[in-house]
Amino acid sequence: MAQLSASFALALGAATAGAQDEVRCSMCEEWNRPAAPFNIVGNTWYVGTAGLSAVLVTGPQGHVLIDGALPQSAPLIRKNIESLGFRMQDIKFILNSHPHFDHAGAIAELQRASGATVVASPAAAQVLREGTPGADDPQYDPNERFTIPKVAEVKEIADGKSVTVGPLRLNVVYTPGHTPGGTSWTWQSCEQGKCVDVVYADSLTPVSAEGFYYSGDGARPDISARFRKSIERIGKLKCDVLIAAHPSFSDLFGKAAAKTADSNPFIDPEGCRKLAASSSRNLEARLQREREEKAQTASR
């Protein structure tokens, strides 16, 4: 199933004293290009890299950071946060969408720099603690397992629960599919007396290692219904502002360039529904290819 497989061809770089373990992949250099931070709406700020989202939600009693990009992204994210005038030690929680190297790689270093509590779903928390995904991850490859710096202490959060820091309240929405422990996050941001619903949507792409079937096989269960439900949940959320785990999936940089004092293109009440619709089409196309491949295999 080569046409359905992940194409990262990972090779872990050696760690140097005091530095983050570097992950190398076909897209890593492009993803990790520095990007200037920018305001999305109210107290919500983009602090990630050119290809990997990281978002800071700020408050008077402390801040919340979502996602950590690659291990080598840690200094870029920290620089962005501090260039906006915020302090690392004021970050109280670090949340994760899913524990792959390109979204959780820098969490351990950012936790050390801030002293923040790391929060994830139980399935994701296990991966963060162990530093590598298990065989239930669609991208798991026993011959080419990727690793991330381990996070020793991770607080587990149940579906529908919230993380609070003073007036800040961020709610978790379980969205398994891309990974078993995937989560999306919702909150409100306010400016000029108006509050909007913000959604940080986990990856909804059906990417996998060679030989994995979302529709199941003799060795693995069918997880397609669970994936469909996750996509449906995103489409039904209260959602004025969509932030995708990869900025290109919600055109974050295009919207930032078009933002003015009088117009905020980040505000798009159709954003989550559009993402869900495109994600659903991608998943159904993937499942159709799986059915065709299984039929071809059975006829041999």
PDB file of C-alpha atoms in Angstrom:
ATOM      1  CA  MET A   1       0.000   0.000   0.000  1.00  0.00           C
ATOM      2  CA  ALA A   2       2.803   2.389  -0.908  1.00  0.00           C
ATOM      3  CA  GLN A   3       0.465   5.116  -2.123  1.00  0.00           C
ATOM      4  CA  LEU A   4      -1.183   5.266   1.315  1.00  0.00           C
ATOM      5  CA  SER A   5       1.915   5.271   3.440  1.00  0.00           C
ATOM      6  CA  ALA A   6       3.753   7.908   5.415  1.00  0.00           C
ATOM      7  CA  SER A   7       6.875   9.050   3.606  1.00  0.00           C
ATOM      8  CA  PHE A   8       8.925  10.522   6.400  1.00  0.00           C
ATOM      9  CA  ALA A   9      11.926   8.153   6.273  1.00  0.00           C
ATOM     10  CA  LEU A  10      12.998   9.072   9.767  1.00  0.00           C
ATOM     11  CA  ALA A  11      16.554   9.157  10.977  1.00  0.00           C
ATOM     12  CA  LEU A  12      17.070  10.364  14.508  1.00  0.00           C
ATOM     13  CA  GLY A  13      19.921  12.783  14.987  1.00  0.00           C
ATOM     14  CA  ALA A  14      22.296  12.413  17.896  1.00  0.00           C
ATOM     15  CA  ALA A  15      21.726  14.604  20.936  1.00  0.00           C
ATOM     16  CA  THR A  16      24.400  16.995  22.074  1.00  0.00           C
ATOM     17  CA  ALA A  17      24.894  18.119  25.656  1.00  0.00           C
ATOM     18  CA  GLY A  18      22.221  20.627  26.599  1.00  0.00           C
ATOM     19  CA  ALA A  19      20.493  20.365  23.218  1.00  0.00           C
ATOM     20  CA  GLN A  20      17.318  18.739  22.002  1.00  0.00           C
ATOM     21  CA  ASP A  21      17.391  15.451  20.123  1.00  0.00           C
ATOM     22  CA  GLU A  22      16.981  16.363  16.483  1.00  0.00           C
ATOM     23  CA  VAL A  23      14.545  14.478  14.287  1.00  0.00           C
ATOM     24  CA  ARG A  24      15.253  14.363  10.590  1.00  0.00           C
ATOM     25  CA  CYS A  25      12.561  13.619   8.018  1.00  0.00           C
ATOM     26  CA  SER A  26      11.728  14.548   4.451  1.00  0.00           C
ATOM     27  CA  MET A  27       9.626  17.537   5.566  1.00  0.00           C
ATOM     28  CA  CYS A  28      11.345  18.496   8.819  1.00  0.00           C
ATOM     29  CA  GLU A  29      13.601  21.250   7.501  1.00  0.00           C
ATOM     30  CA  GLU A  30      10.716  22.971   5.733  1.00  0.00           C
ATOM     31  CA  TRP A  31       8.363  22.527   8.686  1.00  0.00           C
ATOM     32  CA  ASN A  32      10.911  23.961  11.104  1.00  0.00           C
ATOM     33  CA  ARG A  33      11.659  27.190   9.264  1.00  0.00           C
ATOM     34  CA  PRO A  34      11.329  30.106  11.707  1.00  0.00           C
ATOM     35  CA  ALA A  35       8.130  32.125  11.551  1.00  0.00           C
ATOM     36  CA  ALA A  36       7.354  35.406  13.276  1.00  0.00           C
ATOM     37  CA  PRO A  37       4.633  35.086  15.931  1.00  0.00           C
ATOM     38  CA  PHE A  38       1.309  36.830  15.410  1.00  0.00           C
ATOM     39  CA  ASN A  39      -2.009  37.484  17.080  1.00  0.00           C
ATOM     40  CA  ILE A  40      -4.959  35.384  15.951  1.00  0.00           C
ATOM     41  CA  VAL A  41      -7.697  36.885  18.086  1.00  0.00           C
ATOM     42  CA  GLY A  42      -7.810  38.378  21.569  1.00  0.00           C
ATOM     43  CA  ASN A  43      -5.473  36.475  23.866  1.00  0.00           C
ATOM     44  CA  THR A  44      -4.679  33.748  21.309  1.00  0.00           C
ATOM     45  CA  TRP A  45      -1.245  33.893  19.661  1.00  0.00           C
ATOM     46  CA  TYR A  46       0.537  31.804  17.049  1.00  0.00           C
ATOM     47  CA  VAL A  47       4.044  30.947  18.294  1.00  0.00           C
ATOM     48  CA  GLY A  48       4.877  27.943  16.094  1.00  0.00           C
ATOM     49  CA  THR A  49       7.107  27.423  13.096  1.00  0.00           C
ATOM     50  CA  ALA A  50       6.420  27.787   9.375  1.00  0.00           C
ATOM     51  CA  GLY A  51       4.884  24.325   9.123  1.00  0.00           C
ATOM     52  CA  LEU A  52       3.911  23.251  12.636  1.00  0.00           C
ATOM     53  CA  SER A  53       1.409  25.025  14.844  1.00  0.00           C
ATOM     54  CA  ALA A  54       1.994  26.007  18.444  1.00  0.00           C
ATOM     55  CA  VAL A  55      -0.484  28.338  20.115  1.00  0.00           C
ATOM     56  CA  LEU A  56      -0.223  30.405  23.288  1.00  0.00           C
ATOM     57  CA  VAL A  57      -3.421  31.366  25.103  1.00  0.00           C
ATOM     58  CA  THR A  58      -2.599  34.073  27.624  1.00  0.00           C
ATOM     59  CA  GLY A  59      -4.248  35.155  30.850  1.00  0.00           C
ATOM     60  CA  PRO A  60      -3.611  37.354  33.884  1.00  0.00           C
ATOM     61  CA  GLN A  61      -2.848  34.365  36.119  1.00  0.00           C
ATOM     62  CA  GLY A  62      -0.834  32.329  33.636  1.00  0.00           C
ATOM     63  CA  HIS A  63      -0.794  30.978  30.109  1.00  0.00           C
ATOM     64  CA  VAL A  64      -1.495  27.737  28.233  1.00  0.00           C
ATOM     65  CA  LEU A  65       0.652  26.440  25.366  1.00  0.00           C
ATOM     66  CA  ILE A  66      -0.699  23.955  22.827  1.00  0.00           C
ATOM     67  CA  ASP A  67       1.739  21.641  21.016  1.00  0.00           C
ATOM     68  CA  GLY A  68       5.511  21.535  20.735  1.00  0.00           C
ATOM     69  CA  ALA A  69       6.362  20.802  17.091  1.00  0.00           C
ATOM     70  CA  LEU A  70       9.739  19.056  16.515  1.00  0.00           C
ATOM     71  CA  PRO A  71      12.396  18.567  19.196  1.00  0.00           C
ATOM     72  CA  GLN A  72      14.552  21.139  17.402  1.00  0.00           C
ATOM     73  CA  SER A  73      11.625  23.599  17.404  1.00  0.00           C
ATOM     74  CA  ALA A  74      11.939  24.309  21.143  1.00  0.00           C
ATOM     75  CA  PRO A  75      14.245  27.362  20.838  1.00  0.00           C
ATOM     76  CA  LEU A  76      12.111  28.797  18.029  1.00  0.00           C
ATOM     77  CA  ILE A  77       8.898  28.482  20.032  1.00  0.00           C
ATOM     78  CA  ARG A  78      10.550  29.930  23.119  1.00  0.00           C
ATOM     79  CA  LYS A  79      11.950  32.855  21.132  1.00  0.00           C
ATOM     80  CA  ASN A  80       8.512  33.581  19.691  1.00  0.00           C
ATOM     81  CA  ILE A  81       6.866  33.518  23.107  1.00  0.00           C
ATOM     82  CA  GLU A  82       9.455  35.804  24.660  1.00  0.00           C
ATOM     83  CA  SER A  83       9.492  38.193  21.695  1.00  0.00           C
ATOM     84  CA  LEU A  84       5.805  38.857  22.375  1.00  0.00           C
ATOM     85  CA  GLY A  85       6.687  39.898  25.918  1.00  0.00           C
ATOM     86  CA  PHE A  86       5.522  36.733  27.669  1.00  0.00           C
ATOM     87  CA  ARG A  87       7.633  34.698  30.101  1.00  0.00           C
ATOM     88  CA  MET A  88       8.157  30.962  29.870  1.00  0.00           C
ATOM     89  CA  GLN A  89       7.701  30.568  33.624  1.00  0.00           C
ATOM     90  CA  ASP A  90       4.180  31.983  33.329  1.00  0.00           C
ATOM     91  CA  ILE A  91       3.080  29.017  31.192  1.00  0.00           C
ATOM     92  CA  LYS A  92       1.077  26.803  33.549  1.00  0.00           C
ATOM     93  CA  PHE A  93      -0.041  24.039  31.174  1.00  0.00           C
ATOM     94  CA  ILE A  94       1.244  22.502  27.948  1.00  0.00           C
ATOM     95  CA  LEU A  95      -1.417  20.633  25.973  1.00  0.00           C
ATOM     96  CA  ASN A  96      -0.867  18.229  23.089  1.00  0.00           C
ATOM     97  CA  SER A  97      -2.954  17.406  20.019  1.00  0.00           C
ATOM     98  CA  HIS A  98      -1.244  14.081  19.338  1.00  0.00           C
ATOM     99  CA  PRO A  99       2.113  12.586  20.358  1.00  0.00           C
ATOM    100  CA  HIS A 100       3.949  12.368  17.046  1.00  0.00           C
ATOM    101  CA  PHE A 101       7.460  13.785  16.712  1.00  0.00           C
ATOM    102  CA  ASP A 102       6.204  16.801  14.725  1.00  0.00           C
ATOM    103  CA  HIS A 103       3.691  17.962  17.343  1.00  0.00           C
ATOM    104  CA  ALA A 104       5.112  16.711  20.645  1.00  0.00           C
ATOM    105  CA  GLY A 105       8.851  16.645  19.998  1.00  0.00           C
ATOM    106  CA  ALA A 106       9.702  19.808  21.949  1.00  0.00           C
ATOM    107  CA  ILE A 107       7.241  19.338  24.803  1.00  0.00           C
ATOM    108  CA  ALA A 108       9.825  17.854  27.181  1.00  0.00           C
ATOM    109  CA  GLU A 109      12.211  20.786  26.676  1.00  0.00           C
ATOM    110  CA  LEU A 110       9.441  23.387  26.859  1.00  0.00           C
ATOM    111  CA  GLN A 111       8.203  21.775  30.070  1.00  0.00           C
ATOM    112  CA  ARG A 112      11.689  22.012  31.560  1.00  0.00           C
ATOM    113  CA  ALA A 113      11.971  25.657  30.532  1.00  0.00           C
ATOM    114  CA  SER A 114       8.595  26.629  31.967  1.00  0.00           C
ATOM    115  CA  GLY A 115       7.823  24.222  34.787  1.00  0.00           C
ATOM    116  CA  ALA A 116       4.371  23.762  33.228  1.00  0.00           C
ATOM    117  CA  THR A 117       2.147  20.726  33.707  1.00  0.00           C
ATOM    118  CA  VAL A 118       1.785  18.636  30.546  1.00  0.00           C
ATOM    119  CA  VAL A 119      -1.764  17.446  29.833  1.00  0.00           C
ATOM    120  CA  ALA A 120      -2.918  14.789  27.352  1.00  0.00           C
ATOM    121  CA  SER A 121      -5.436  11.991  26.885  1.00  0.00           C
ATOM    122  CA  PRO A 122      -4.511   8.679  28.569  1.00  0.00           C
ATOM    123  CA  ALA A 123      -3.425   7.091  25.272  1.00  0.00           C
ATOM    124  CA  ALA A 124      -1.313  10.098  24.330  1.00  0.00           C
ATOM    125  CA  ALA A 125       0.099  10.406  27.842  1.00  0.00           C
ATOM    126  CA  GLN A 126       1.469   6.867  27.623  1.00  0.00           C
ATOM    127  CA  VAL A 127       3.315   7.715  24.403  1.00  0.00           C
ATOM    128  CA  LEU A 128       4.701  10.943  25.872  1.00  0.00           C
ATOM    129  CA  ARG A 129       6.011   9.050  28.904  1.00  0.00           C
ATOM    130  CA  GLU A 130       7.507   6.190  26.868  1.00  0.00           C
ATOM    131  CA  GLY A 131       8.828   8.386  24.064  1.00  0.00           C
ATOM    132  CA  THR A 132       7.531   6.221  21.217  1.00  0.00           C
ATOM    133  CA  PRO A 133       4.087   5.198  19.903  1.00  0.00           C
ATOM    134  CA  GLY A 134       2.714   1.707  20.242  1.00  0.00           C
ATOM    135  CA  ALA A 135       1.568  -0.766  17.616  1.00  0.00           C
ATOM    136  CA  ASP A 136      -1.962   0.696  17.689  1.00  0.00           C
ATOM    137  CA  ASP A 137      -0.718   3.900  16.030  1.00  0.00           C
ATOM    138  CA  PRO A 138      -1.452   3.919  12.268  1.00  0.00           C
ATOM    139  CA  GLN A 139       2.073   5.210  11.589  1.00  0.00           C
ATOM    140  CA  TYR A 140       3.767   2.570  13.747  1.00  0.00           C
ATOM    141  CA  ASP A 141       6.555   0.794  11.887  1.00  0.00           C
ATOM    142  CA  PRO A 142       8.475  -1.819  13.918  1.00  0.00           C
ATOM    143  CA  ASN A 143      11.441  -1.478  11.566  1.00  0.00           C
ATOM    144  CA  GLU A 144      11.604   2.309  11.741  1.00  0.00           C
ATOM    145  CA  ARG A 145      10.183   3.462  15.058  1.00  0.00           C
ATOM    146  CA  PHE A 146      10.411   7.176  15.717  1.00  0.00           C
ATOM    147  CA  THR A 147      11.043   8.541  19.175  1.00  0.00           C
ATOM    148  CA  ILE A 148      10.568  11.825  21.000  1.00  0.00           C
ATOM    149  CA  PRO A 149      12.168  13.096  24.214  1.00  0.00           C
ATOM    150  CA  LYS A 150      10.256  11.509  27.086  1.00  0.00           C
ATOM    151  CA  VAL A 151       8.009  13.570  29.351  1.00  0.00           C
ATOM    152  CA  ALA A 152       8.222  12.038  32.812  1.00  0.00           C
ATOM    153  CA  GLU A 153       5.126  13.645  34.312  1.00  0.00           C
ATOM    154  CA  VAL A 154       1.932  13.899  32.270  1.00  0.00           C
ATOM    155  CA  LYS A 155      -1.508  14.666  33.677  1.00  0.00           C
ATOM    156  CA  GLU A 156      -4.264  12.664  32.016  1.00  0.00           C
ATOM    157  CA  ILE A 157      -7.518  14.374  31.102  1.00  0.00           C
ATOM    158  CA  ALA A 158     -10.882  12.752  30.371  1.00  0.00           C
ATOM    159  CA  ASP A 159     -12.974  13.584  27.328  1.00  0.00           C
ATOM    160  CA  GLY A 160     -15.047  16.737  27.829  1.00  0.00           C
ATOM    161  CA  LYS A 161     -13.049  17.988  30.811  1.00  0.00           C
ATOM    162  CA  SER A 162     -11.289  21.346  31.076  1.00  0.00           C
ATOM    163  CA  VAL A 163      -7.957  22.902  31.972  1.00  0.00           C
ATOM    164  CA  THR A 164      -8.314  26.195  33.848  1.00  0.00           C
ATOM    165  CA  VAL A 165      -5.881  28.977  34.733  1.00  0.00           C
ATOM    166  CA  GLY A 166      -7.698  31.847  36.387  1.00  0.00           C
ATOM    167  CA  PRO A 167     -10.303  32.986  33.831  1.00  0.00           C
ATOM    168  CA  LEU A 168      -8.892  30.741  31.087  1.00  0.00           C
ATOM    169  CA  ARG A 169     -10.806  27.532  30.380  1.00  0.00           C
ATOM    170  CA  LEU A 170      -9.699  25.174  27.613  1.00  0.00           C
ATOM    171  CA  ASN A 171     -11.883  22.144  26.913  1.00  0.00           C
ATOM    172  CA  VAL A 172     -10.687  18.835  25.509  1.00  0.00           C
ATOM    173  CA  VAL A 173     -12.476  16.990  22.706  1.00  0.00           C
ATOM    174  CA  TYR A 174     -11.239  13.470  22.026  1.00  0.00           C
ATOM    175  CA  THR A 175     -10.586  13.032  18.295  1.00  0.00           C
ATOM    176  CA  PRO A 176      -8.888   9.639  17.792  1.00  0.00           C
ATOM    177  CA  GLY A 177      -8.141   8.425  14.293  1.00  0.00           C
ATOM    178  CA  HIS A 178      -4.901   9.964  13.091  1.00  0.00           C
ATOM    179  CA  THR A 179      -3.578   8.575  16.390  1.00  0.00           C
ATOM    180  CA  PRO A 180      -5.339   6.597  19.139  1.00  0.00           C
ATOM    181  CA  GLY A 181      -5.016   9.443  21.665  1.00  0.00           C
ATOM    182  CA  GLY A 182      -5.680  12.457  19.472  1.00  0.00           C
ATOM    183  CA  THR A 183      -7.333  15.480  21.071  1.00  0.00           C
ATOM    184  CA  SER A 184      -8.674  18.826  19.924  1.00  0.00           C
ATOM    185  CA  TRP A 185      -9.109  21.853  22.188  1.00  0.00           C
ATOM    186  CA  THR A 186     -11.707  24.618  22.410  1.00  0.00           C
ATOM    187  CA  TRP A 187     -11.857  27.939  24.269  1.00  0.00           C
ATOM    188  CA  GLN A 188     -13.138  31.479  24.006  1.00  0.00           C
ATOM    189  CA  SER A 189     -11.061  34.539  23.180  1.00  0.00           C
ATOM    190  CA  CYS A 190     -12.409  38.057  23.516  1.00  0.00           C
ATOM    191  CA  GLU A 191     -11.484  41.433  22.069  1.00  0.00           C
ATOM    192  CA  GLN A 192     -13.283  44.752  21.815  1.00  0.00           C
ATOM    193  CA  GLY A 193     -16.107  43.374  23.927  1.00  0.00           C
ATOM    194  CA  LYS A 194     -16.813  40.419  21.636  1.00  0.00           C
ATOM    195  CA  CYS A 195     -15.999  36.785  22.411  1.00  0.00           C
ATOM    196  CA  VAL A 196     -15.495  34.067  19.807  1.00  0.00           C
ATOM    197  CA  ASP A 197     -15.197  30.285  19.993  1.00  0.00           C
ATOM    198  CA  VAL A 198     -11.744  29.018  19.019  1.00  0.00           C
ATOM    199  CA  VAL A 199     -10.989  25.426  17.997  1.00  0.00           C
ATOM    200  CA  TYR A 200      -7.510  23.927  17.822  1.00  0.00           C
ATOM    201  CA  ALA A 201      -8.215  20.907  15.633  1.00  0.00           C
ATOM    202  CA  ASP A 202      -6.075  17.809  15.775  1.00  0.00           C
ATOM    203  CA  SER A 203      -4.817  16.268  12.545  1.00  0.00           C
ATOM    204  CA  LEU A 204      -7.593  14.392  10.742  1.00  0.00           C
ATOM    205  CA  THR A 205      -5.517  12.922   7.918  1.00  0.00           C
ATOM    206  CA  PRO A 206      -5.583   9.128   7.321  1.00  0.00           C
ATOM    207  CA  VAL A 207      -1.809   8.727   7.055  1.00  0.00           C
ATOM    208  CA  SER A 208      -0.274   5.371   7.927  1.00  0.00           C
ATOM    209  CA  ALA A 209       2.686   3.077   7.715  1.00  0.00           C
ATOM    210  CA  GLU A 210       2.876   0.511   4.933  1.00  0.00           C
ATOM    211  CA  GLY A 211       0.298  -2.254   5.333  1.00  0.00           C
ATOM    212  CA  PHE A 212      -2.001  -0.520   7.829  1.00  0.00           C
ATOM    213  CA  TYR A 213      -5.750  -0.592   7.163  1.00  0.00           C
ATOM    214  CA  TYR A 214      -8.104   1.839   8.899  1.00  0.00           C
ATOM    215  CA  SER A 215     -10.814  -0.655   7.945  1.00  0.00           C
ATOM    216  CA  GLY A 216      -9.011  -3.363   9.894  1.00  0.00           C
ATOM    217  CA  ASP A 217      -7.481  -6.690   8.988  1.00  0.00           C
ATOM    218  CA  GLY A 218      -6.787 -10.004  10.664  1.00  0.00           C
ATOM    219  CA  ALA A 219      -4.339  -8.412  13.082  1.00  0.00           C
ATOM    220  CA  ARG A 220      -5.953  -5.027  13.803  1.00  0.00           C
ATOM    221  CA  PRO A 221      -9.507  -3.803  14.459  1.00  0.00           C
ATOM    222  CA  ASP A 222     -11.552  -1.575  12.175  1.00  0.00           C
ATOM    223  CA  ILE A 223     -11.137   2.000  13.470  1.00  0.00           C
ATOM    224  CA  SER A 224     -12.898   3.748  10.591  1.00  0.00           C
ATOM    225  CA  ALA A 225     -16.108   4.388  12.571  1.00  0.00           C
ATOM    226  CA  ARG A 226     -14.131   5.988  15.377  1.00  0.00           C
ATOM    227  CA  PHE A 227     -12.296   8.173  12.871  1.00  0.00           C
ATOM    228  CA  ARG A 228     -15.584   9.209  11.244  1.00  0.00           C
ATOM    229  CA  LYS A 229     -16.982  10.177  14.644  1.00  0.00           C
ATOM    230  CA  SER A 230     -13.948  12.364  15.362  1.00  0.00           C
ATOM    231  CA  ILE A 231     -14.393  14.191  12.074  1.00  0.00           C
ATOM    232  CA  GLU A 232     -18.099  14.664  12.789  1.00  0.00           C
ATOM    233  CA  ARG A 233     -17.300  16.080  16.238  1.00  0.00           C
ATOM    234  CA  ILE A 234     -15.058  18.748  14.736  1.00  0.00           C
ATOM    235  CA  GLY A 235     -17.744  19.698  12.227  1.00  0.00           C
ATOM    236  CA  LYS A 236     -20.356  20.150  14.964  1.00  0.00           C
ATOM    237  CA  LEU A 237     -18.284  22.252  17.375  1.00  0.00           C
ATOM    238  CA  LYS A 238     -19.027  25.884  18.113  1.00  0.00           C
ATOM    239  CA  CYS A 239     -16.288  27.297  15.944  1.00  0.00           C
ATOM    240  CA  ASP A 240     -15.666  30.895  14.942  1.00  0.00           C
ATOM    241  CA  VAL A 241     -11.897  30.478  14.589  1.00  0.00           C
ATOM    242  CA  LEU A 242     -10.194  27.303  13.352  1.00  0.00           C
ATOM    243  CA  ILE A 243      -6.536  26.603  14.089  1.00  0.00           C
ATOM    244  CA  ALA A 244      -5.183  23.422  12.507  1.00  0.00           C
ATOM    245  CA  ALA A 245      -2.193  21.505  13.837  1.00  0.00           C
ATOM    246  CA  HIS A 246      -0.439  22.256  10.544  1.00  0.00           C
ATOM    247  CA  PRO A 247      -0.955  25.967   9.766  1.00  0.00           C
ATOM    248  CA  SER A 248      -1.430  25.382   6.045  1.00  0.00           C
ATOM    249  CA  PHE A 249      -4.558  23.298   6.731  1.00  0.00           C
ATOM    250  CA  SER A 250      -6.351  26.434   7.971  1.00  0.00           C
ATOM    251  CA  ASP A 251      -4.346  29.038   5.992  1.00  0.00           C
ATOM    252  CA  LEU A 252      -3.053  30.701   9.143  1.00  0.00           C
ATOM    253  CA  PHE A 253      -0.285  32.662   7.459  1.00  0.00           C
ATOM    254  CA  GLY A 254      -2.551  33.858   4.663  1.00  0.00           C
ATOM    255  CA  LYS A 255      -5.078  35.070   7.209  1.00  0.00           C
ATOM    256  CA  ALA A 256      -2.371  36.741   9.297  1.00  0.00           C
ATOM    257  CA  ALA A 257      -1.170  38.664   6.242  1.00  0.00           C
ATOM    258  CA  ALA A 258      -4.721  39.794   5.448  1.00  0.00           C
ATOM    259  CA  LYS A 259      -5.651  40.818   8.992  1.00  0.00           C
ATOM    260  CA  THR A 260      -6.248  44.529   9.585  1.00  0.00           C
ATOM    261  CA  ALA A 261      -7.449  46.677  12.451  1.00  0.00           C
ATOM    262  CA  ASP A 262     -10.953  46.541  10.973  1.00  0.00           C
ATOM    263  CA  SER A 263     -11.065  42.997   9.586  1.00  0.00           C
ATOM    264  CA  ASN A 264     -10.059  39.644  11.064  1.00  0.00           C
ATOM    265  CA  PRO A 265     -10.133  36.826   8.471  1.00  0.00           C
ATOM    266  CA  PHE A 266      -9.385  34.281  11.204  1.00  0.00           C
ATOM    267  CA  ILE A 267     -13.059  34.602  12.145  1.00  0.00           C
ATOM    268  CA  ASP A 268     -14.829  32.146   9.858  1.00  0.00           C
ATOM    269  CA  PRO A 269     -17.824  30.289  11.343  1.00  0.00           C
ATOM    270  CA  GLU A 270     -17.624  27.766   8.494  1.00  0.00           C
ATOM    271  CA  GLY A 271     -13.986  26.806   9.154  1.00  0.00           C
ATOM    272  CA  CYS A 272     -14.588  23.668  11.199  1.00  0.00           C
ATOM    273  CA  ARG A 273     -17.345  22.436   8.909  1.00  0.00           C
ATOM    274  CA  LYS A 274     -15.120  22.934   5.875  1.00  0.00           C
ATOM    275  CA  LEU A 275     -12.281  21.025   7.549  1.00  0.00           C
ATOM    276  CA  ALA A 276     -14.631  18.204   8.531  1.00  0.00           C
ATOM    277  CA  ALA A 277     -16.026  17.974   5.004  1.00  0.00           C
ATOM    278  CA  SER A 278     -12.599  17.765   3.367  1.00  0.00           C
ATOM    279  CA  SER A 279     -11.352  15.333   6.019  1.00  0.00           C
ATOM    280  CA  SER A 280     -14.388  13.122   5.487  1.00  0.00           C
ATOM    281  CA  ARG A 281     -13.764  13.027   1.748  1.00  0.00           C
ATOM    282  CA  ASN A 282     -10.130  12.090   2.323  1.00  0.00           C
ATOM    283  CA  LEU A 283     -11.032   9.316   4.746  1.00  0.00           C
ATOM    284  CA  GLU A 284     -13.712   7.848   2.483  1.00  0.00           C
ATOM    285  CA  ALA A 285     -11.303   7.905  -0.468  1.00  0.00           C
ATOM    286  CA  ARG A 286      -8.745   6.114   1.668  1.00  0.00           C
ATOM    287  CA  LEU A 287     -11.261   3.481   2.754  1.00  0.00           C
ATOM    288  CA  GLN A 288     -12.308   2.913  -0.854  1.00  0.00           C
ATOM    289  CA  ARG A 289      -8.683   2.285  -1.836  1.00  0.00           C
ATOM    290  CA  GLU A 290      -8.388  -0.152   1.048  1.00  0.00           C
ATOM    291  CA  ARG A 291     -11.456  -2.058  -0.149  1.00  0.00           C
ATOM    292  CA  GLU A 292     -10.041  -2.226  -3.657  1.00  0.00           C
ATOM    293  CA  GLU A 293      -6.670  -3.438  -2.432  1.00  0.00           C
ATOM    294  CA  LYS A 294      -8.246  -6.093  -0.210  1.00  0.00           C
ATOM    295  CA  ALA A 295     -10.350  -7.303  -3.135  1.00  0.00           C
ATOM    296  CA  GLN A 296      -7.280  -7.538  -5.355  1.00  0.00           C
ATOM    297  CA  THR A 297      -5.409  -9.466  -2.678  1.00  0.00           C
ATOM    298  CA  ALA A 298      -8.327 -11.881  -2.177  1.00  0.00           C
ATOM    299  CA  SER A 299      -8.558 -12.585  -5.906  1.00  0.00           C
ATOM    300  CA  ARG A 300      -4.941 -13.655  -6.248  1.00  0.00           C
TER     301      ARG A 300
END
